[in-house]
Coordinates of C-alpha atoms in Angstrom, one line a residue:
M1 CA -50.6 12.0 -124.4
S2 CA -53.9 12.7 -123.2
R3 CA -56.2 14.7 -125.7
P4 CA -57.0 18.4 -124.7
V5 CA -60.4 18.6 -123.0
E6 CA -61.7 20.8 -125.8
D7 CA -61.1 17.9 -128.3
V8 CA -63.0 15.5 -125.8
V9 CA -65.9 18.0 -125.7
Q10 CA -66.0 18.1 -129.6
R11 CA -65.9 14.3 -129.8
L12 CA -68.5 13.8 -127.3
T13 CA -70.8 16.3 -128.8
A14 CA -70.4 14.8 -132.3
D15 CA -71.4 11.4 -130.6
G16 CA -74.5 12.9 -129.3
I17 CA -73.2 13.0 -125.6
D18 CA -74.3 16.0 -123.6
V19 CA -73.7 14.9 -120.1
V20 CA -70.6 13.4 -118.4
R21 CA -71.1 11.8 -115.0
V22 CA -68.0 12.0 -112.8
S23 CA -68.1 9.4 -110.1
Y24 CA -65.7 8.3 -107.4
T25 CA -65.9 5.9 -104.5
D26 CA -66.6 6.7 -100.9
L27 CA -65.0 4.9 -98.0
I28 CA -67.3 1.9 -98.1
G29 CA -67.5 1.5 -102.1
V30 CA -70.7 3.6 -102.6
E31 CA -70.6 5.5 -106.0
R32 CA -70.8 9.2 -105.5
A33 CA -71.1 11.3 -108.6
R34 CA -72.2 14.6 -110.3
D35 CA -73.7 14.9 -113.8
V36 CA -71.8 17.5 -115.7
L37 CA -73.1 19.3 -119.0
V38 CA -70.5 18.6 -121.6
E39 CA -70.0 22.1 -122.4
R40 CA -69.1 22.7 -118.7
L41 CA -66.5 19.8 -118.7
P42 CA -63.5 22.2 -119.4
Q43 CA -64.3 24.0 -116.2
A44 CA -64.7 20.9 -114.2
V45 CA -61.3 19.6 -115.4
E46 CA -59.5 22.9 -114.6
H47 CA -61.2 23.7 -111.2
G48 CA -62.7 20.3 -110.1
L49 CA -65.9 19.7 -108.6
S50 CA -66.5 20.4 -105.0
F51 CA -68.0 17.8 -102.7
C52 CA -68.3 17.8 -98.8
R53 CA -65.5 15.8 -97.3
A54 CA -67.9 14.1 -94.9
I55 CA -69.1 12.0 -97.9
Y56 CA -66.3 9.7 -96.7
H57 CA -67.9 9.5 -93.5
T58 CA -71.5 9.1 -94.5
T59 CA -73.4 5.9 -93.5
P60 CA -75.6 3.8 -95.9
R61 CA -78.7 5.4 -94.1
G62 CA -77.3 9.0 -94.5
G63 CA -75.9 9.7 -91.0
T64 CA -72.5 11.4 -90.6
V65 CA -69.9 9.7 -88.5
E66 CA -67.5 12.0 -86.5
V67 CA -64.3 11.1 -88.4
P68 CA -61.4 13.6 -87.8
G69 CA -61.2 16.2 -90.5
G70 CA -65.1 16.0 -91.0
L71 CA -67.6 17.4 -88.5
D72 CA -64.8 18.6 -86.2
A73 CA -63.4 20.7 -89.0
G74 CA -66.6 22.3 -90.0
L75 CA -67.4 20.0 -92.9
P76 CA -64.8 21.1 -95.3
D77 CA -64.7 20.2 -99.1
I78 CA -62.7 18.0 -101.2
C79 CA -62.2 18.7 -105.0
V80 CA -62.9 15.8 -107.4
R81 CA -61.3 16.2 -110.9
P82 CA -62.5 14.2 -113.9
D83 CA -60.1 11.6 -115.1
L84 CA -60.8 11.8 -118.8
S85 CA -58.6 8.7 -119.5
T86 CA -61.4 6.7 -118.0
L87 CA -64.2 8.2 -120.1
A88 CA -66.7 5.7 -121.6
T89 CA -70.2 6.0 -123.1
V90 CA -73.0 4.7 -120.8
P91 CA -74.9 2.2 -122.9
W92 CA -78.2 2.3 -121.0
E93 CA -78.5 6.0 -120.9
D94 CA -79.0 8.1 -124.0
G95 CA -76.5 11.1 -124.3
V96 CA -74.3 10.1 -121.2
A97 CA -70.8 9.2 -120.7
S98 CA -69.0 8.5 -117.5
C99 CA -65.6 8.9 -116.0
L100 CA -63.9 8.3 -112.7
G101 CA -62.9 11.2 -110.6
E102 CA -59.7 11.9 -108.6
A103 CA -60.4 13.2 -105.0
C104 CA -57.8 15.9 -104.1
E105 CA -57.3 18.4 -101.4
P106 CA -59.1 21.9 -102.2
G107 CA -56.8 24.2 -104.1
S108 CA -54.3 21.7 -105.0
R109 CA -53.7 18.4 -106.8
E110 CA -52.6 16.7 -103.5
P111 CA -54.7 13.4 -103.2
C112 CA -57.1 13.0 -100.2
P113 CA -55.2 10.5 -98.0
E114 CA -58.4 8.7 -97.1
G115 CA -59.5 8.3 -100.7
P116 CA -59.6 4.6 -101.5
R117 CA -58.1 5.0 -105.0
E118 CA -55.1 6.8 -103.4
V119 CA -54.8 4.2 -100.7
L120 CA -54.3 1.5 -103.5
R121 CA -51.9 3.7 -105.3
R122 CA -49.8 4.0 -102.1
A123 CA -49.6 0.2 -101.8
I124 CA -48.8 -0.3 -105.5
G125 CA -46.0 2.2 -105.1
R126 CA -44.5 0.2 -102.2
L127 CA -44.5 -3.0 -104.2
R128 CA -42.9 -1.2 -107.1
E129 CA -40.0 -0.4 -104.7
L130 CA -39.2 -4.1 -105.1
G131 CA -39.4 -3.8 -108.9
L132 CA -42.8 -5.6 -109.1
E133 CA -46.1 -4.7 -110.6
A134 CA -49.2 -6.2 -109.0
V135 CA -51.8 -7.8 -111.4
A136 CA -55.4 -8.6 -110.1
G137 CA -58.3 -10.4 -111.6
P138 CA -61.7 -9.7 -109.6
E139 CA -64.6 -12.1 -109.2
L140 CA -67.6 -10.7 -107.8
E141 CA -71.1 -12.3 -107.0
Y142 CA -74.3 -10.7 -106.2
Y143 CA -78.1 -11.5 -105.7
L144 CA -80.7 -9.9 -107.8
C145 CA -84.0 -9.3 -106.2
E146 CA -87.5 -8.1 -107.2
P147 CA -90.3 -6.2 -105.2
D148 CA -92.4 -8.2 -102.9
P149 CA -94.9 -6.0 -100.7
S150 CA -95.6 -9.1 -98.5
S151 CA -91.9 -9.5 -97.5
P152 CA -90.5 -8.0 -94.4
T153 CA -87.8 -6.6 -96.4
G154 CA -90.0 -5.6 -99.5
W155 CA -87.9 -7.9 -101.7
R156 CA -87.7 -11.5 -102.9
R157 CA -85.0 -13.3 -104.8
Y158 CA -85.5 -13.1 -108.6
G159 CA -86.1 -16.3 -110.4
D160 CA -85.8 -18.3 -107.1
A161 CA -85.8 -22.0 -108.0
P162 CA -83.6 -24.7 -106.6
G163 CA -80.5 -26.3 -108.1
N164 CA -79.7 -23.6 -110.8
V165 CA -76.1 -23.9 -110.0
Y166 CA -73.6 -22.7 -112.8
T167 CA -76.3 -22.5 -115.3
A168 CA -77.1 -20.0 -118.1
G169 CA -80.2 -19.3 -120.0
R170 CA -84.0 -18.6 -119.0
K171 CA -84.1 -21.6 -116.6
G172 CA -82.4 -19.7 -113.8
D173 CA -82.8 -16.3 -115.4
P174 CA -86.4 -16.0 -116.9
D175 CA -86.2 -12.4 -117.9
G176 CA -82.7 -12.6 -119.4
H177 CA -81.1 -10.3 -116.9
L178 CA -77.5 -11.8 -117.3
L179 CA -77.4 -11.5 -121.2
R180 CA -78.5 -7.8 -121.0
T181 CA -76.1 -7.0 -118.2
L182 CA -73.1 -8.7 -119.9
R183 CA -73.6 -6.8 -123.1
H184 CA -74.1 -3.5 -121.3
L185 CA -70.9 -4.0 -119.3
R186 CA -69.0 -5.2 -122.4
D187 CA -70.1 -1.9 -124.1
L188 CA -69.1 0.1 -121.2
G189 CA -65.6 -1.2 -121.4
L190 CA -65.1 -2.9 -118.2
G191 CA -63.3 -5.9 -119.4
V192 CA -65.9 -8.6 -118.5
T193 CA -65.5 -12.0 -119.9
M194 CA -68.2 -14.3 -118.9
G195 CA -71.1 -14.8 -116.5
N196 CA -73.4 -17.5 -115.0
H197 CA -76.2 -18.3 -112.4
E198 CA -74.3 -19.1 -109.1
F199 CA -75.2 -21.3 -106.2
G200 CA -78.0 -19.4 -104.6
G201 CA -81.4 -18.7 -105.9
G202 CA -81.2 -15.3 -107.9
Q203 CA -77.5 -15.3 -107.4
F204 CA -75.2 -14.4 -110.3
E205 CA -71.4 -14.1 -111.0
I206 CA -69.7 -12.0 -113.7
N207 CA -66.0 -12.4 -114.2
L208 CA -63.6 -9.5 -115.0
A209 CA -60.3 -9.9 -117.0
H210 CA -57.1 -9.5 -115.1
S211 CA -55.0 -6.3 -115.5
G212 CA -52.9 -3.9 -113.4
A213 CA -54.1 -3.7 -109.9
L214 CA -55.5 -0.1 -110.1
D215 CA -57.3 -0.7 -113.4
A216 CA -58.7 -4.0 -111.9
A217 CA -60.0 -2.1 -108.9
D218 CA -61.4 0.8 -111.2
R219 CA -63.2 -1.7 -113.3
A220 CA -64.7 -3.7 -110.3
F221 CA -65.9 -0.5 -108.7
R222 CA -67.6 0.5 -112.1
F223 CA -68.9 -3.0 -112.4
K224 CA -70.8 -2.9 -109.1
A225 CA -72.2 0.5 -109.7
A226 CA -73.3 -0.5 -113.2
V227 CA -75.0 -3.7 -112.2
Q228 CA -77.0 -2.0 -109.5
E229 CA -78.0 0.7 -112.0
I230 CA -79.1 -1.7 -114.7
A231 CA -81.2 -3.5 -112.2
R232 CA -82.9 -0.5 -111.1
L233 CA -83.8 0.2 -114.7
D234 CA -85.7 -3.2 -114.6
G235 CA -87.3 -2.2 -111.3
R236 CA -85.1 -4.7 -109.4
L237 CA -82.4 -4.6 -106.7
A238 CA -78.9 -6.0 -107.2
T239 CA -77.3 -6.3 -103.9
F240 CA -73.6 -7.1 -103.1
M241 CA -74.3 -7.6 -99.5
A242 CA -72.2 -10.4 -98.0
K243 CA -75.2 -12.6 -96.9
P244 CA -78.7 -11.2 -97.5
F245 CA -80.7 -14.4 -96.9
N246 CA -80.5 -16.9 -94.0
D247 CA -81.3 -19.8 -96.2
E248 CA -78.8 -19.2 -99.0
G249 CA -74.9 -18.8 -99.0
G250 CA -73.1 -15.4 -99.3
S251 CA -71.6 -13.5 -102.1
G252 CA -67.8 -13.5 -102.5
F253 CA -65.2 -11.1 -103.8
H254 CA -62.3 -13.3 -104.9
V255 CA -59.1 -11.7 -106.0
H256 CA -56.5 -13.6 -108.3
L257 CA -53.1 -12.0 -107.7
S258 CA -49.6 -12.2 -109.4
C259 CA -46.7 -10.0 -109.8
L260 CA -44.8 -9.1 -112.9
E261 CA -41.1 -7.9 -113.2
A262 CA -40.3 -4.9 -115.4
D263 CA -39.8 -7.4 -118.5
G264 CA -43.3 -8.9 -117.9
R265 CA -42.2 -12.1 -116.3
N266 CA -44.5 -13.6 -113.6
V267 CA -42.2 -13.9 -110.5
F268 CA -44.6 -16.6 -109.1
E269 CA -43.8 -18.9 -111.9
G270 CA -41.5 -22.0 -111.3
G271 CA -40.1 -24.0 -108.5
E272 CA -40.5 -27.3 -107.0
P273 CA -42.3 -29.2 -105.5
D274 CA -45.4 -27.3 -106.3
G275 CA -44.4 -25.2 -109.4
L276 CA -44.3 -21.9 -107.4
S277 CA -41.3 -19.7 -107.1
E278 CA -39.9 -18.8 -103.7
T279 CA -41.4 -15.3 -104.2
A280 CA -44.8 -16.8 -104.4
H281 CA -44.4 -18.5 -101.3
H282 CA -43.3 -15.2 -99.6
A283 CA -46.4 -13.6 -101.1
I284 CA -48.6 -16.4 -99.6
A285 CA -47.0 -16.0 -96.3
G286 CA -47.5 -12.2 -96.3
V287 CA -51.3 -12.7 -97.0
L288 CA -51.6 -15.4 -94.2
A289 CA -49.6 -13.3 -91.8
H290 CA -51.8 -10.3 -92.3
A291 CA -55.0 -12.1 -92.7
P292 CA -56.7 -10.9 -89.5
A293 CA -56.1 -7.2 -90.4
L294 CA -57.2 -7.9 -94.1
T295 CA -60.4 -9.3 -92.8
A296 CA -61.5 -5.8 -91.9
L297 CA -61.1 -4.6 -95.3
L298 CA -62.4 -7.6 -97.2
N299 CA -65.2 -8.3 -94.9
P300 CA -66.2 -4.8 -93.9
T301 CA -69.8 -5.0 -92.5
I302 CA -71.6 -6.5 -89.5
N303 CA -73.3 -8.9 -91.8
S304 CA -70.0 -10.1 -93.5
Y305 CA -69.3 -12.4 -90.7
K306 CA -72.5 -14.4 -91.1
R307 CA -71.1 -15.7 -94.3
F308 CA -68.2 -17.4 -92.6
G309 CA -68.2 -20.8 -91.0
P310 CA -67.4 -24.5 -91.6
D311 CA -68.7 -26.0 -94.8
S312 CA -69.8 -22.7 -96.1
L313 CA -67.0 -22.5 -99.1
A314 CA -66.2 -19.1 -97.5
P315 CA -63.1 -18.8 -95.5
W316 CA -63.0 -19.5 -91.9
L317 CA -59.4 -20.4 -91.1
I318 CA -56.0 -18.8 -92.1
D319 CA -54.7 -21.4 -94.5
W320 CA -53.7 -22.0 -98.2
G321 CA -53.9 -24.9 -100.5
L322 CA -53.2 -26.2 -103.9
D323 CA -56.4 -26.1 -106.1
N324 CA -58.3 -26.3 -102.8
R325 CA -61.6 -24.3 -102.6
S326 CA -61.8 -25.0 -98.8
A327 CA -58.6 -22.9 -98.2
M328 CA -58.6 -19.1 -97.7
V329 CA -55.8 -18.9 -100.2
R330 CA -56.2 -21.2 -103.2
I331 CA -53.5 -21.7 -105.7
P332 CA -55.3 -22.4 -109.2
P333 CA -53.8 -25.4 -111.0
E334 CA -52.4 -23.3 -113.9
R335 CA -48.7 -22.7 -113.8
G336 CA -46.0 -20.8 -115.8
A337 CA -47.2 -17.4 -116.8
A338 CA -50.6 -18.0 -115.3
S339 CA -49.2 -18.8 -111.8
R340 CA -51.2 -16.8 -109.3
L341 CA -52.9 -16.8 -105.8
E342 CA -56.7 -16.7 -105.6
V343 CA -57.6 -15.0 -102.3
R344 CA -61.1 -16.1 -101.2
L345 CA -61.2 -14.1 -98.1
G346 CA -63.4 -11.2 -99.3
D347 CA -67.1 -10.8 -99.6
A348 CA -68.8 -8.7 -102.3
S349 CA -69.7 -5.8 -99.9
A350 CA -65.9 -4.9 -99.9
N351 CA -64.7 -1.6 -101.4
P352 CA -62.7 -3.1 -104.3
Y353 CA -60.0 -0.4 -103.9
L354 CA -59.5 -1.2 -100.2
G355 CA -59.6 -4.9 -100.6
V356 CA -57.0 -5.0 -103.3
A357 CA -54.8 -2.4 -101.5
G358 CA -54.8 -4.5 -98.4
L359 CA -53.8 -7.7 -100.5
V360 CA -51.0 -5.8 -102.5
A361 CA -49.7 -4.4 -99.1
A362 CA -49.7 -7.8 -97.7
V363 CA -47.9 -9.4 -100.6
Y364 CA -45.4 -6.6 -100.5
L365 CA -44.6 -7.2 -96.8
G366 CA -44.3 -11.0 -97.4
I367 CA -42.0 -10.5 -100.2
R368 CA -40.0 -7.8 -98.6
D369 CA -39.6 -9.8 -95.4
K370 CA -39.0 -13.1 -97.1
A371 CA -41.6 -14.6 -94.9
S372 CA -42.2 -18.2 -94.7
A373 CA -45.5 -20.1 -95.4
P374 CA -46.7 -23.1 -93.5
P375 CA -47.3 -26.3 -95.5
P376 CA -50.5 -26.2 -97.8
L377 CA -53.7 -27.7 -96.7
E378 CA -54.3 -31.3 -97.3
G379 CA -57.9 -32.4 -98.1
Y380 CA -60.9 -30.8 -97.0
G381 CA -60.4 -27.8 -94.6
Y382 CA -62.6 -26.2 -91.9
D383 CA -60.6 -28.0 -89.1
A384 CA -59.7 -25.4 -86.5
A385 CA -57.0 -27.9 -85.2
K386 CA -55.1 -27.4 -88.5
A387 CA -54.9 -23.6 -88.8
P388 CA -55.8 -20.3 -86.9
V389 CA -59.3 -18.9 -87.0
L390 CA -60.2 -15.7 -88.7
P391 CA -61.7 -12.9 -86.6
A392 CA -65.3 -13.9 -85.9
D393 CA -66.9 -10.5 -86.0
L394 CA -66.4 -6.9 -87.1
P395 CA -65.0 -5.5 -83.9
A396 CA -62.4 -8.2 -83.7
A397 CA -61.3 -7.6 -87.3
L398 CA -61.0 -3.9 -86.6
D399 CA -58.9 -4.6 -83.5
A400 CA -56.6 -6.7 -85.7
L401 CA -56.3 -4.0 -88.2
A402 CA -55.4 -1.3 -85.6
A403 CA -52.8 -3.7 -84.3
D404 CA -51.2 -4.5 -87.6
E405 CA -48.7 -1.6 -87.7
A406 CA -46.8 -2.8 -90.7
L407 CA -49.9 -3.2 -92.9
T408 CA -51.3 0.1 -91.7
E409 CA -48.1 2.0 -92.4
V410 CA -48.4 0.9 -96.1
L411 CA -51.8 2.0 -96.3
G412 CA -51.5 5.3 -94.5
Q413 CA -52.3 6.5 -91.1
E414 CA -54.9 9.0 -92.0
F415 CA -56.9 6.4 -93.9
T416 CA -56.7 3.9 -91.2
T417 CA -57.9 6.4 -88.6
A418 CA -60.8 7.3 -90.8
F419 CA -61.6 3.7 -91.6
L420 CA -61.6 2.5 -88.0
T421 CA -63.4 5.4 -86.6
Y422 CA -66.2 4.9 -89.2
K423 CA -66.4 1.2 -88.8
R424 CA -66.3 1.2 -85.0
D425 CA -69.3 3.7 -85.1
E426 CA -71.1 1.1 -87.3
A427 CA -70.4 -1.6 -84.8
A428 CA -71.5 0.4 -81.9
R429 CA -74.8 1.3 -83.4
F430 CA -75.5 -2.3 -84.1
R431 CA -74.8 -3.3 -80.6
R432 CA -77.6 -0.8 -79.6
H433 CA -80.1 -2.1 -82.3
V434 CA -82.8 -4.5 -81.3
T435 CA -83.1 -7.1 -84.0
D436 CA -86.2 -8.9 -85.2
W437 CA -84.5 -12.1 -84.2
E438 CA -84.3 -10.9 -80.6
F439 CA -88.0 -10.0 -80.4
R440 CA -89.0 -13.4 -82.0
E441 CA -86.8 -15.2 -79.6
Y442 CA -87.5 -13.5 -76.3
A443 CA -90.7 -11.4 -76.4
Y444 CA -93.6 -14.0 -76.1
H445 CA -91.9 -16.2 -73.2
L446 CA -89.8 -13.7 -71.4

C-alpha cells in the first residue's frame, strides 16, 4: 500500500527536499514538468496539475499543430497527477525530488488516450489477455557536444578522436562525463548497469536493466531527460537525435523483449532447432509483419531515415537472424530463461513509451494469430533480394502505420489520429524548407 501523501511530505522535508518536480512525456518524448513546493504536494495529488492539452501537439520549435482536441477545441486542459510510487531524489539538484505524472482528463481519473504512458498500458493489457507479461531491456546511444561558435550548428562533438570504439576512461572521455553520469543515474534509481564510449566520436551508450515493459519505458524516458540535464550542467548538449552528423553513424534505441507467464517462466525458452519456442517464433513473425508501421513509432523524425541503409549496422530490411547484427531482429546467443528478441529497428529519438508499445502490440498480434516467421537470415544482411525493404522516409512510414489497422486498434484510434496528424505536419513543413545542402548544390551554377 502506498504511503499517505502527508507521510511523504514529512519524509521529504526531513531529507531536506523542498521541491518535487512532476514530469511526464509529450507525444514525441520531450519531458514536460512543473516544480511543486513540497508543502503544496498534497493539493497537487488531490487535484492534479493543469497543463494545456496542446502540449501533446507542440513542435520542438514551439509551434502548435492542429491536432483534433487541441486548437479546434479552444486549447483545453489536461490534468497531471503525481505518481508518488516513482518518487526519487535528484542527485545533481540540491533539495529536489522528482516523480512521474499521470495525464488524465480534467475532473476525472480517466487517462488521456493520446498520453504515451497510457498507450503502452493499453498494449500491455492486450498481451495480458493471453496470460503473458512483457519484459523489456532498453539500450540507448547519444552524442555529447560542446559549444563551438565557429560551427554552423554552434556545436562540435565532445572528445572527438577516431577509433575510441567500446572504450572507457579519459582517452575517449577527457572530462569524465560517463563516470559522473553513470553515478548520477544510479543514484536516481534508474537501474543503469554499465556504459561505454560508442562507435562515433563523442558518442556514448549506457545500458538499463530489463524489467516489466512499463517500468522499462518509464526508466528510459527518465534516463534521456536526466542525461540531457546533466550535460547542460556541464555547458554541453546531449542529443538523442537519430543521425546528427554526416560523417558518423547514428544513435540507436535497441529493445530486448521477452514474455513471461504468471509463474515467471520465459515462454520464449526451448525448442528446436534454434533453442526458441514456437511462441517466440510467433512473436518474431509479429514484429516482422508489422515492421513498416512500427518504423513510424521507432524512427519518428525526418532525420531518422538518414541512419538507415546498407552497411550501417542500422536496419534497412525486414529480417531476423540468430546472433546477427545485420538483421532487424537479432536473437542474442543466450537461451533458457534469457531467451529474447533484440529489436534493432529503433533510433534514439523515439519516444520510449511509444516504441515499446508498438513492439508489445506487434508481439501480441503475432502470438495471438500464431503468425509464421520466414527462415532466419544467413550471413551478412543488407541484400534487398533476401527480404523486404523498410519504409525509406517518414511519410512512407506514416502511411504504413495508418494502413495497419490491427496494430492501430491495439494502440488506440485517438492516439493514432493525433500522432499521424502531428507527424504529417512535420513532414509537410520539411518539404517546404530550403536546406543548406540545396543552396550549396544549386545556387552557384544554376
